[in-house]
């Protein structure tokens, strides 16, 4: 999303006809600060905290959201009484935009940083070259710089969600899969196909993927399937696992990154799942 928003701002700057326009660097910097603050908050706050303080904050935020919607709609109603049809349509679009901004701030509080960045970028405009070719040259250099940052993040962390500390992702795994997480992790810890490459596994952590818990009233029909990061002495592995034959997943390819390089290994034999019974 960071990369997409920055490229969108740069593209808008290139194709707008104004000779003096907003500064895309300020917007991209604001987007970066906003997302960095979001990541730091996610990694520090326990999202499963159900304390009175967390509940009060939720109630306060929801109340402010509803009050904001009420005020915006009330202003729209009173303003529309004295407007023509064309003006009402324009006013309705502005009202919808305002409601969208309020909802976005409610869902993602750090959107305020993005809005502040846009405001500053408009307050300190820069002169643009008259030709599209020169604008494209300037914008392309910025895009390439952000693309390099993006690729560095992707290459350094597979998948990018592993930027979140592994101890927090371990807690998420325990709380999302209380019956199977540790048992599946223990089974993968002794899988020689993995330990031969990364050594003894010191820690496990949940990884962003199609992680699902499927409950059932019928015994034996439930299953959990999730993906784990295994952190070893000599490397790291991203392994897919499942707790039951009922699991729809049939391919269990583990991506391993160690000192010798990156490789993919089929670890089905470590999971003791016999799909031939279906």
Short mmCIF file of C-alpha atoms in Angstrom, two decimals, residues 6-18 21-22 27 128 135:
data_model
loop_
_atom_site.label_atom_id
_atom_site.label_comp_id
_atom_site.label_asym_id
_atom_site.label_seq_id
_atom_site.Cartn_x
_atom_site.Cartn_y
_atom_site.Cartn_z
CA UNK A 6 3.50 6.91 -3.48
CA UNK A 7 3.26 5.90 -7.15
CA UNK A 8 -0.29 7.28 -7.32
CA UNK A 9 0.82 10.64 -5.91
CA UNK A 10 3.73 10.80 -8.37
CA UNK A 11 1.49 9.88 -11.34
CA UNK A 12 -1.04 12.54 -10.32
CA UNK A 13 1.76 15.11 -10.11
CA UNK A 14 3.02 14.19 -13.58
CA UNK A 15 -0.30 14.37 -15.42
CA UNK A 16 -1.91 17.38 -13.70
CA UNK A 17 -1.66 20.46 -15.91
CA UNK A 18 -0.81 23.00 -13.20
CA UNK A 21 1.68 21.82 -7.89
CA UNK A 22 1.98 19.87 -4.63
CA UNK A 27 3.30 13.21 0.51
CA UNK A 128 6.83 21.69 -12.48
CA UNK A 135 7.98 15.52 -15.48
#
